[in-house]
Amino acid sequence: MSRHPLPVTFEEVPAEVVARHSSRGFCYKKKMVRTVPGRFSLSEAYLKLADAHYNFEFRSSDVVLLSYPKSGTTWASELLWAMMNIDHLDSMEKKNIHGRAFYLDKDFAHPIPEEDLIRFRQKLPDAKAEEGVILQLAAAEKGPRLLWSHMPLLLLNPDMLNTCKVVYVARNPKDVCVSAFHFISKLRFEGLKVYQGEFSDFAEVFMDDSFMMMPYWEHIQQAWQQRDHEHLHIMFYEDMKKDLMGELRKLNLHLMTGLTEQQLRQVSEAASFDRLKSLEAKMPIFKAVDGSFFRKGQTGDWKNIATSELDIRMDRWIQEKSRMIGITFQYS
Ligand code: A3P
């Protein structure tokens, strides 16, 4: 396949935006860049891998999961993996999802964990880590791959949608905001806390749409605009919570996995919240967070933490932004 030039340039996130984040509790000081156009904020580490990431070659046997962070990606990835590996569900007990699937943004989103480096050195002794540990491990995998990314469609290989099956998971912005607050409050990078502030401050930064992987709305909009593409299936976290079997049946058709009702039930049980949490106790999936990655797994937690004043502000923001997309989210 031919290489594609990146469709954006980059600028440093302006000092006044960084200062706003700091004044509201962000303490992690690594430089952020953002795309022009699009204003997608990314860590500076992305720049070195941008071309390789953008030109990552997808295959027709791949399944790609996309989402804005904290939208239920881990749950969806476990469901997809179980559907693709129905005869090997016991592997879930042996390796966590990072050992069974590939998070394509991991090379620049987080410091690469030691276990990935060990796997990389064993499998690709001559390869250079600075050219992307996960990107190269994924490229070297021969069988059908499950790959996931939090990047917006704008920053993914334009051949991807025409090449393989893609699933996009979306979650309502109120619960994404709550989930992101708890996650970021528990997160440490290089031993340092990333966020030490109040929820109300965090929500203001969220509505500013200017931290990592934001803007939220454009991320969803780019997938929503492609919703009629035959290779794209959009799924909502709230629907998964309400009727998981119904959503699995749709996925079964989309992926053409041909699973029986009984097998779909097995899939839903294999990736239930309690099951994933108990597996995590034996094999942490994200060592950079203090405590469990699996927090509540519910819809509507926003109402337990937001003041009525913040709720009004958030509703206004949602009304203004969702108009440009035409999506109505469920909040309970
Ligand atoms: P909460 O913080 O609201 O509990 P991501 O994987 O995109 O980071 O999303 C994380 C969110 O998905 C967290 O939400 C997490 O608890 C929830 N989640 C993970 N596994 C789940 C499951 N099996 N069922 C329901 N929610 C799940």
mmCIF file of C-alpha atoms and ligand atoms in Angstrom:
data_model
loop_
_atom_site.group_PDB
_atom_site.id
_atom_site.type_symbol
_atom_site.label_atom_id
_atom_site.label_comp_id
_atom_site.label_asym_id
_atom_site.label_seq_id
_atom_site.Cartn_x
_atom_site.Cartn_y
_atom_site.Cartn_z
ATOM 1 C CA MET A 1 0.000 0.000 0.000
ATOM 2 C CA SER A 2 1.208 3.521 -0.710
ATOM 3 C CA ARG A 3 2.213 5.787 2.129
ATOM 4 C CA HIS A 4 -0.061 8.664 3.005
ATOM 5 C CA PRO A 5 1.174 12.093 4.039
ATOM 6 C CA LEU A 6 -0.248 13.217 7.393
ATOM 7 C CA PRO A 7 -3.331 15.396 6.840
ATOM 8 C CA VAL A 8 -2.374 17.835 9.636
ATOM 9 C CA THR A 9 0.495 19.874 10.999
ATOM 10 C CA PHE A 10 1.154 20.393 14.709
ATOM 11 C CA GLU A 11 1.490 23.293 17.101
ATOM 12 C CA GLU A 12 2.336 23.419 20.767
ATOM 13 C CA VAL A 13 -0.727 23.665 23.007
ATOM 14 C CA PRO A 14 -0.741 27.388 23.917
ATOM 15 C CA ALA A 15 0.662 28.414 27.303
ATOM 16 C CA GLU A 16 -2.663 29.939 28.389
ATOM 17 C CA VAL A 17 -4.425 26.581 27.871
ATOM 18 C CA VAL A 18 -1.716 24.778 29.859
ATOM 19 C CA ALA A 19 -2.003 27.420 32.598
ATOM 20 C CA ARG A 20 -5.786 26.889 32.724
ATOM 21 C CA HIS A 21 -5.236 23.155 33.173
ATOM 22 C CA SER A 22 -2.654 23.720 35.924
ATOM 23 C CA SER A 23 -4.893 26.152 37.787
ATOM 24 C CA ARG A 24 -7.591 23.466 37.797
ATOM 25 C CA GLY A 25 -5.466 20.661 39.221
ATOM 26 C CA PHE A 26 -3.415 19.121 36.421
ATOM 27 C CA CYS A 27 0.104 18.521 37.693
ATOM 28 C CA TYR A 28 1.686 16.483 34.923
ATOM 29 C CA LYS A 29 4.039 18.754 33.038
ATOM 30 C CA LYS A 30 4.864 16.900 29.797
ATOM 31 C CA LYS A 31 4.466 19.004 26.659
ATOM 32 C CA MET A 32 1.293 18.621 24.599
ATOM 33 C CA VAL A 33 0.855 19.358 20.918
ATOM 34 C CA ARG A 34 -2.327 19.740 18.937
ATOM 35 C CA THR A 35 -3.252 19.251 15.314
ATOM 36 C CA VAL A 36 -3.924 21.988 12.807
ATOM 37 C CA PRO A 37 -6.701 21.665 11.763
ATOM 38 C CA GLY A 38 -8.736 19.775 14.340
ATOM 39 C CA ARG A 39 -7.132 20.896 17.645
ATOM 40 C CA PHE A 40 -6.676 17.233 18.676
ATOM 41 C CA SER A 41 -4.386 17.306 21.713
ATOM 42 C CA LEU A 42 -1.683 14.664 21.981
ATOM 43 C CA SER A 43 1.483 14.088 23.927
ATOM 44 C CA GLU A 44 4.617 15.459 22.287
ATOM 45 C CA ALA A 45 5.893 11.855 22.073
ATOM 46 C CA TYR A 46 3.374 11.294 19.273
ATOM 47 C CA LEU A 47 5.350 13.481 16.851
ATOM 48 C CA LYS A 48 8.168 10.967 16.390
ATOM 49 C CA LEU A 49 5.733 8.160 15.587
ATOM 50 C CA ALA A 50 3.020 10.121 13.795
ATOM 51 C CA ASP A 51 3.989 8.965 10.313
ATOM 52 C CA ALA A 52 4.409 5.290 11.321
ATOM 53 C CA HIS A 53 1.126 5.327 13.260
ATOM 54 C CA TYR A 54 -0.788 7.026 10.450
ATOM 55 C CA ASN A 55 0.588 4.582 7.903
ATOM 56 C CA PHE A 56 0.062 1.462 10.008
ATOM 57 C CA GLU A 57 -1.099 -1.191 7.528
ATOM 58 C CA PHE A 58 -4.405 -2.852 8.275
ATOM 59 C CA ARG A 59 -5.420 -6.233 6.844
ATOM 60 C CA SER A 60 -8.832 -7.559 5.837
ATOM 61 C CA SER A 61 -8.751 -10.047 8.749
ATOM 62 C CA ASP A 62 -8.264 -7.264 11.348
ATOM 63 C CA VAL A 63 -10.903 -5.971 13.722
ATOM 64 C CA VAL A 64 -10.273 -2.412 14.872
ATOM 65 C CA LEU A 65 -11.913 -0.899 17.928
ATOM 66 C CA LEU A 66 -12.047 2.898 18.185
ATOM 67 C CA SER A 67 -13.328 5.110 20.976
ATOM 68 C CA TYR A 68 -12.872 8.294 22.905
ATOM 69 C CA PRO A 69 -11.113 7.259 26.192
ATOM 70 C CA LYS A 70 -13.329 6.063 29.077
ATOM 71 C CA SER A 71 -16.187 5.078 26.787
ATOM 72 C CA GLY A 72 -16.036 1.349 27.566
ATOM 73 C CA THR A 73 -13.092 0.431 25.339
ATOM 74 C CA THR A 74 -11.735 -2.298 27.610
ATOM 75 C CA TRP A 75 -15.136 -3.946 27.927
ATOM 76 C CA ALA A 76 -15.708 -3.769 24.165
ATOM 77 C CA SER A 77 -12.202 -5.058 23.442
ATOM 78 C CA GLU A 78 -12.751 -8.086 25.698
ATOM 79 C CA LEU A 79 -16.110 -8.769 24.028
ATOM 80 C CA LEU A 80 -14.602 -8.508 20.541
ATOM 81 C CA TRP A 81 -11.632 -10.638 21.505
ATOM 82 C CA ALA A 82 -13.924 -13.301 22.978
ATOM 83 C CA MET A 83 -16.042 -13.300 19.804
ATOM 84 C CA MET A 84 -12.944 -13.721 17.656
ATOM 85 C CA ASN A 85 -11.500 -16.428 19.931
ATOM 86 C CA ILE A 86 -14.537 -18.295 21.156
ATOM 87 C CA ASP A 87 -12.650 -21.605 21.331
ATOM 88 C CA HIS A 88 -9.816 -20.125 23.393
ATOM 89 C CA LEU A 89 -11.611 -18.244 26.158
ATOM 90 C CA ASP A 90 -9.307 -19.855 28.707
ATOM 91 C CA SER A 91 -6.502 -17.562 27.397
ATOM 92 C CA MET A 92 -8.227 -14.703 29.236
ATOM 93 C CA GLU A 93 -6.992 -16.316 32.463
ATOM 94 C CA LYS A 94 -3.409 -16.385 31.239
ATOM 95 C CA LYS A 95 -2.808 -12.996 29.598
ATOM 96 C CA ASN A 96 -4.478 -9.647 30.069
ATOM 97 C CA ILE A 97 -5.994 -7.829 27.084
ATOM 98 C CA HIS A 98 -2.698 -6.055 26.333
ATOM 99 C CA GLY A 99 -1.121 -9.465 25.753
ATOM 100 C CA ARG A 100 -3.922 -10.595 23.440
ATOM 101 C CA ALA A 101 -4.664 -7.426 21.442
ATOM 102 C CA PHE A 102 -2.743 -4.326 20.367
ATOM 103 C CA TYR A 103 -3.296 -0.802 21.647
ATOM 104 C CA LEU A 104 -1.853 1.137 18.730
ATOM 105 C CA ASP A 105 -1.416 4.451 20.597
ATOM 106 C CA LYS A 106 0.387 2.922 23.544
ATOM 107 C CA ASP A 107 3.837 3.902 22.292
ATOM 108 C CA PHE A 108 3.120 7.582 22.811
ATOM 109 C CA ALA A 109 0.145 7.628 25.187
ATOM 110 C CA HIS A 110 1.972 6.049 28.126
ATOM 111 C CA PRO A 111 5.499 5.100 29.092
ATOM 112 C CA ILE A 112 5.850 1.585 27.601
ATOM 113 C CA PRO A 113 5.515 -1.048 30.362
ATOM 114 C CA GLU A 114 8.452 -3.384 30.944
ATOM 115 C CA GLU A 115 6.450 -6.498 29.983
ATOM 116 C CA ASP A 116 5.833 -5.057 26.497
ATOM 117 C CA LEU A 117 9.534 -4.282 26.112
ATOM 118 C CA ILE A 118 10.453 -7.823 27.119
ATOM 119 C CA ARG A 119 7.979 -9.260 24.583
ATOM 120 C CA PHE A 120 9.354 -6.881 21.943
ATOM 121 C CA ARG A 121 12.993 -7.831 22.555
ATOM 122 C CA GLN A 122 12.155 -11.534 22.467
ATOM 123 C CA LYS A 123 10.053 -11.397 19.329
ATOM 124 C CA LEU A 124 11.914 -8.702 17.367
ATOM 125 C CA PRO A 125 15.526 -8.678 18.643
ATOM 126 C CA ASP A 126 16.779 -6.509 15.760
ATOM 127 C CA ALA A 127 13.997 -3.909 15.828
ATOM 128 C CA LYS A 128 14.383 -0.435 17.356
ATOM 129 C CA ALA A 129 12.036 0.421 20.222
ATOM 130 C CA GLU A 130 11.983 4.112 19.219
ATOM 131 C CA GLU A 131 10.224 3.110 15.993
ATOM 132 C CA GLY A 132 7.260 1.902 18.026
ATOM 133 C CA VAL A 133 7.178 -1.149 20.283
ATOM 134 C CA ILE A 134 3.473 -1.917 19.921
ATOM 135 C CA LEU A 135 3.295 -0.780 16.298
ATOM 136 C CA GLN A 136 6.050 -3.213 15.346
ATOM 137 C CA LEU A 137 4.694 -6.056 17.504
ATOM 138 C CA ALA A 138 1.298 -5.613 15.864
ATOM 139 C CA ALA A 139 2.832 -5.533 12.385
ATOM 140 C CA ALA A 140 4.701 -8.774 13.141
ATOM 141 C CA GLU A 141 1.547 -10.626 14.267
ATOM 142 C CA LYS A 142 0.483 -13.085 11.551
ATOM 143 C CA GLY A 143 -3.016 -14.178 12.620
ATOM 144 C CA PRO A 144 -6.268 -12.161 12.776
ATOM 145 C CA ARG A 145 -5.596 -9.168 14.987
ATOM 146 C CA LEU A 146 -7.694 -7.161 17.379
ATOM 147 C CA LEU A 147 -6.323 -3.616 17.382
ATOM 148 C CA TRP A 148 -7.601 -0.611 19.267
ATOM 149 C CA SER A 149 -7.001 3.106 19.197
ATOM 150 C CA HIS A 150 -8.292 6.279 20.805
ATOM 151 C CA MET A 151 -7.255 8.372 17.828
ATOM 152 C CA PRO A 152 -9.924 10.213 15.839
ATOM 153 C CA LEU A 153 -10.528 8.945 12.285
ATOM 154 C CA LEU A 154 -8.631 11.973 10.977
ATOM 155 C CA LEU A 155 -5.400 10.501 12.396
ATOM 156 C CA LEU A 156 -5.856 6.916 11.264
ATOM 157 C CA ASN A 157 -4.793 5.390 7.971
ATOM 158 C CA PRO A 158 -7.398 6.468 5.382
ATOM 159 C CA ASP A 159 -7.317 2.900 3.939
ATOM 160 C CA MET A 160 -8.446 1.391 7.256
ATOM 161 C CA LEU A 161 -12.225 1.636 6.786
ATOM 162 C CA ASN A 162 -12.111 0.139 3.312
ATOM 163 C CA THR A 163 -9.822 -2.667 4.452
ATOM 164 C CA CYS A 164 -11.176 -4.177 7.663
ATOM 165 C CA LYS A 165 -14.043 -4.272 10.152
ATOM 166 C CA VAL A 166 -14.175 -1.314 12.509
ATOM 167 C CA VAL A 167 -16.242 -0.874 15.685
ATOM 168 C CA TYR A 168 -16.616 2.549 17.328
ATOM 169 C CA VAL A 169 -17.859 2.736 20.938
ATOM 170 C CA ALA A 170 -19.390 5.970 22.204
ATOM 171 C CA ARG A 171 -20.533 6.931 25.705
ATOM 172 C CA ASN A 172 -22.453 9.947 26.943
ATOM 173 C CA PRO A 173 -20.182 12.897 27.824
ATOM 174 C CA LYS A 174 -21.359 13.215 31.424
ATOM 175 C CA ASP A 175 -20.332 9.678 32.323
ATOM 176 C CA VAL A 176 -17.138 9.927 30.241
ATOM 177 C CA CYS A 177 -16.275 13.035 32.244
ATOM 178 C CA VAL A 178 -16.905 11.294 35.603
ATOM 179 C CA SER A 179 -15.028 8.173 34.555
ATOM 180 C CA ALA A 180 -12.100 10.239 33.235
ATOM 181 C CA PHE A 181 -11.964 12.245 36.482
ATOM 182 C CA HIS A 182 -11.680 9.124 38.645
ATOM 183 C CA PHE A 183 -9.206 7.523 36.261
ATOM 184 C CA ILE A 184 -6.948 10.560 35.952
ATOM 185 C CA SER A 185 -7.089 11.168 39.721
ATOM 186 C CA LYS A 186 -5.697 7.638 40.250
ATOM 187 C CA LEU A 187 -3.149 7.860 37.441
ATOM 188 C CA ARG A 188 0.605 8.233 37.891
ATOM 189 C CA PHE A 189 3.060 8.843 35.082
ATOM 190 C CA GLU A 190 6.692 8.234 35.919
ATOM 191 C CA GLY A 191 5.636 8.057 39.560
ATOM 192 C CA LEU A 192 3.945 11.472 39.506
ATOM 193 C CA LYS A 193 0.262 12.148 40.051
ATOM 194 C CA VAL A 194 -1.369 13.468 36.876
ATOM 195 C CA TYR A 195 -4.294 15.233 38.518
ATOM 196 C CA GLN A 196 -4.976 16.570 41.995
ATOM 197 C CA GLY A 197 -8.108 18.646 41.832
ATOM 198 C CA GLU A 198 -11.831 18.682 42.466
ATOM 199 C CA PHE A 199 -14.419 17.190 40.155
ATOM 200 C CA SER A 200 -15.919 20.632 39.381
ATOM 201 C CA ASP A 201 -12.503 21.840 38.162
ATOM 202 C CA PHE A 202 -11.976 18.729 36.117
ATOM 203 C CA ALA A 203 -15.390 19.158 34.486
ATOM 204 C CA GLU A 204 -14.444 22.720 33.465
ATOM 205 C CA VAL A 205 -11.328 21.435 31.699
ATOM 206 C CA PHE A 206 -13.446 18.733 30.089
ATOM 207 C CA MET A 207 -15.855 21.345 28.732
ATOM 208 C CA ASP A 208 -12.884 23.370 27.528
ATOM 209 C CA ASP A 209 -12.366 20.373 25.184
ATOM 210 C CA SER A 210 -8.619 20.879 25.277
ATOM 211 C CA PHE A 211 -6.909 18.043 27.091
ATOM 212 C CA MET A 212 -5.475 14.765 25.767
ATOM 213 C CA MET A 213 -7.390 13.239 22.831
ATOM 214 C CA MET A 214 -9.918 16.064 22.925
ATOM 215 C CA PRO A 215 -12.069 17.497 21.441
ATOM 216 C CA TYR A 216 -14.597 14.847 22.461
ATOM 217 C CA TRP A 217 -17.341 15.984 20.050
ATOM 218 C CA GLU A 218 -15.274 16.060 16.880
ATOM 219 C CA HIS A 219 -13.926 12.603 17.799
ATOM 220 C CA ILE A 220 -17.458 11.222 17.785
ATOM 221 C CA GLN A 221 -18.542 13.348 14.854
ATOM 222 C CA GLN A 222 -15.855 11.907 12.583
ATOM 223 C CA ALA A 223 -17.118 8.369 13.229
ATOM 224 C CA TRP A 224 -20.772 9.399 13.074
ATOM 225 C CA GLN A 225 -20.259 10.916 9.628
ATOM 226 C CA GLN A 226 -19.120 7.478 8.435
ATOM 227 C CA ARG A 227 -21.968 5.576 10.116
ATOM 228 C CA ASP A 228 -23.317 4.254 6.784
ATOM 229 C CA HIS A 229 -19.953 2.778 5.797
ATOM 230 C CA GLU A 230 -20.463 -0.985 5.507
ATOM 231 C CA HIS A 231 -17.297 -1.706 7.519
ATOM 232 C CA LEU A 232 -18.164 0.564 10.447
ATOM 233 C CA HIS A 233 -20.408 -0.397 13.343
ATOM 234 C CA ILE A 234 -21.157 2.186 16.032
ATOM 235 C CA MET A 235 -22.138 0.953 19.466
ATOM 236 C CA PHE A 236 -23.209 2.928 22.544
ATOM 237 C CA TYR A 237 -22.074 2.037 26.068
ATOM 238 C CA GLU A 238 -25.574 2.738 27.364
ATOM 239 C CA ASP A 239 -27.082 0.197 24.921
ATOM 240 C CA MET A 240 -24.472 -2.363 25.944
ATOM 241 C CA LYS A 241 -25.531 -1.862 29.561
ATOM 242 C CA LYS A 242 -29.251 -2.150 28.739
ATOM 243 C CA ASP A 243 -29.238 -5.050 26.325
ATOM 244 C CA LEU A 244 -25.823 -6.600 25.838
ATOM 245 C CA MET A 245 -27.155 -9.671 24.039
ATOM 246 C CA GLY A 246 -28.914 -7.413 21.527
ATOM 247 C CA GLU A 247 -25.639 -5.551 20.900
ATOM 248 C CA LEU A 248 -23.689 -8.813 20.605
ATOM 249 C CA ARG A 249 -26.138 -10.077 17.981
ATOM 250 C CA LYS A 250 -25.487 -6.917 15.932
ATOM 251 C CA LEU A 251 -21.732 -7.388 16.353
ATOM 252 C CA ASN A 252 -22.068 -11.019 15.314
ATOM 253 C CA LEU A 253 -23.592 -9.870 12.015
ATOM 254 C CA HIS A 254 -21.083 -7.068 11.541
ATOM 255 C CA LEU A 255 -18.042 -9.257 12.177
ATOM 256 C CA MET A 256 -19.632 -12.244 10.426
ATOM 257 C CA THR A 257 -18.520 -14.428 13.358
ATOM 258 C CA GLY A 258 -21.564 -16.715 13.091
ATOM 259 C CA LEU A 259 -21.754 -17.416 16.827
ATOM 260 C CA THR A 260 -24.748 -19.189 18.356
ATOM 261 C CA GLU A 261 -26.913 -17.630 21.059
ATOM 262 C CA GLN A 262 -25.211 -19.845 23.599
ATOM 263 C CA GLN A 263 -21.787 -18.705 22.442
ATOM 264 C CA LEU A 264 -22.851 -15.055 22.597
ATOM 265 C CA ARG A 265 -23.981 -15.650 26.144
ATOM 266 C CA GLN A 266 -20.570 -17.158 26.906
ATOM 267 C CA VAL A 267 -18.972 -14.011 25.434
ATOM 268 C CA SER A 268 -21.100 -11.710 27.581
ATOM 269 C CA GLU A 269 -20.231 -13.672 30.722
ATOM 270 C CA ALA A 270 -16.532 -13.879 29.863
ATOM 271 C CA ALA A 271 -16.362 -10.059 29.747
ATOM 272 C CA SER A 272 -18.784 -9.172 32.545
ATOM 273 C CA PHE A 273 -17.724 -6.384 34.897
ATOM 274 C CA ASP A 274 -17.260 -8.759 37.847
ATOM 275 C CA ARG A 275 -15.292 -11.253 35.761
ATOM 276 C CA LEU A 276 -12.937 -8.590 34.360
ATOM 277 C CA LYS A 277 -12.445 -7.144 37.826
ATOM 278 C CA SER A 278 -11.576 -10.548 39.271
ATOM 279 C CA LEU A 279 -9.135 -11.236 36.421
ATOM 280 C CA GLU A 280 -7.552 -7.838 37.043
ATOM 281 C CA ALA A 281 -6.885 -8.817 40.667
ATOM 282 C CA LYS A 282 -4.599 -11.576 39.338
ATOM 283 C CA MET A 283 -3.225 -9.686 36.290
ATOM 284 C CA PRO A 284 -3.374 -5.874 36.528
ATOM 285 C CA ILE A 285 -4.184 -4.382 33.150
ATOM 286 C CA PHE A 286 -2.900 -0.910 33.885
ATOM 287 C CA LYS A 287 -0.210 -0.641 36.531
ATOM 288 C CA ALA A 288 -0.079 3.160 36.303
ATOM 289 C CA VAL A 289 -3.405 3.506 38.158
ATOM 290 C CA ASP A 290 -3.711 3.234 41.932
ATOM 291 C CA GLY A 291 -6.509 0.756 42.632
ATOM 292 C CA SER A 292 -8.818 -0.956 40.191
ATOM 293 C CA PHE A 293 -9.252 0.045 36.553
ATOM 294 C CA PHE A 294 -12.830 -1.280 36.789
ATOM 295 C CA ARG A 295 -14.588 1.350 38.854
ATOM 296 C CA LYS A 296 -18.425 1.229 38.768
ATOM 297 C CA GLY A 297 -19.360 0.287 35.223
ATOM 298 C CA GLN A 298 -22.707 2.087 35.346
ATOM 299 C CA THR A 299 -24.686 4.625 33.386
ATOM 300 C CA GLY A 300 -25.731 7.818 35.158
ATOM 301 C CA ASP A 301 -22.978 8.147 37.791
ATOM 302 C CA TRP A 302 -22.804 11.848 36.881
ATOM 303 C CA LYS A 303 -25.851 12.579 39.040
ATOM 304 C CA ASN A 304 -23.987 11.248 42.102
ATOM 305 C CA ILE A 305 -21.186 13.762 41.812
ATOM 306 C CA ALA A 306 -22.247 16.858 39.821
ATOM 307 C CA THR A 307 -23.903 19.827 41.529
ATOM 308 C CA SER A 308 -27.123 21.121 39.955
ATOM 309 C CA GLU A 309 -25.226 24.239 38.845
ATOM 310 C CA LEU A 310 -22.618 22.136 37.030
ATOM 311 C CA ASP A 311 -25.381 19.991 35.558
ATOM 312 C CA ILE A 312 -26.992 23.060 34.018
ATOM 313 C CA ARG A 313 -23.662 24.202 32.558
ATOM 314 C CA MET A 314 -22.955 20.751 31.185
ATOM 315 C CA ASP A 315 -26.441 20.493 29.658
ATOM 316 C CA ARG A 316 -25.899 23.809 27.899
ATOM 317 C CA TRP A 317 -22.529 22.624 26.565
ATOM 318 C CA ILE A 318 -24.040 19.348 25.371
ATOM 319 C CA GLN A 319 -26.944 21.120 23.691
ATOM 320 C CA GLU A 320 -24.647 23.476 21.847
ATOM 321 C CA LYS A 321 -22.153 20.800 20.750
ATOM 322 C CA SER A 322 -24.451 17.874 20.003
ATOM 323 C CA ARG A 323 -26.426 20.021 17.589
ATOM 324 C CA MET A 324 -23.480 19.894 15.178
ATOM 325 C CA ILE A 325 -23.587 16.094 15.171
ATOM 326 C CA GLY A 326 -27.218 15.172 15.649
ATOM 327 C CA ILE A 327 -26.658 12.471 18.271
ATOM 328 C CA THR A 328 -28.846 12.164 21.341
ATOM 329 C CA PHE A 329 -27.150 10.286 24.154
ATOM 330 C CA GLN A 330 -28.832 8.340 26.923
ATOM 331 C CA TYR A 331 -27.943 9.487 30.439
ATOM 332 C CA SER A 332 -29.664 6.861 32.570
HETATM 333 P P1 A3P B 1 -16.513 3.862 35.085
HETATM 334 O O1 A3P B 1 -15.300 4.649 35.435
HETATM 335 O O2 A3P B 1 -17.714 4.732 34.900
HETATM 336 O O3 A3P B 1 -16.755 2.719 35.997
HETATM 337 P P2 A3P B 1 -12.304 2.563 28.985
HETATM 338 O O4 A3P B 1 -12.065 1.104 28.947
HETATM 339 O O5 A3P B 1 -12.677 3.166 27.662
HETATM 340 O O6 A3P B 1 -11.223 3.289 29.688
HETATM 341 O O7 A3P B 1 -13.635 2.781 29.858
HETATM 342 C C1 A3P B 1 -13.609 2.543 31.230
HETATM 343 C C2 A3P B 1 -15.036 2.521 31.761
HETATM 344 O O8 A3P B 1 -15.688 1.308 31.320
HETATM 345 C C3 A3P B 1 -15.064 2.502 33.271
HETATM 346 O O9 A3P B 1 -16.257 3.203 33.632
HETATM 347 C C4 A3P B 1 -15.170 1.009 33.555
HETATM 348 O O10 A3P B 1 -15.612 0.685 34.841
HETATM 349 C C5 A3P B 1 -16.167 0.607 32.478
HETATM 350 N N1 A3P B 1 -16.168 -0.836 32.225
HETATM 351 C C6 A3P B 1 -15.103 -1.645 32.049
HETATM 352 N N2 A3P B 1 -15.498 -2.916 31.899
HETATM 353 C C7 A3P B 1 -16.843 -2.924 31.997
HETATM 354 C C8 A3P B 1 -17.840 -3.947 31.936
HETATM 355 N N3 A3P B 1 -17.532 -5.212 31.762
HETATM 356 N N4 A3P B 1 -19.131 -3.571 32.070
HETATM 357 C C9 A3P B 1 -19.471 -2.279 32.244
HETATM 358 N N5 A3P B 1 -18.577 -1.272 32.315
HETATM 359 C C10 A3P B 1 -17.276 -1.582 32.189
#
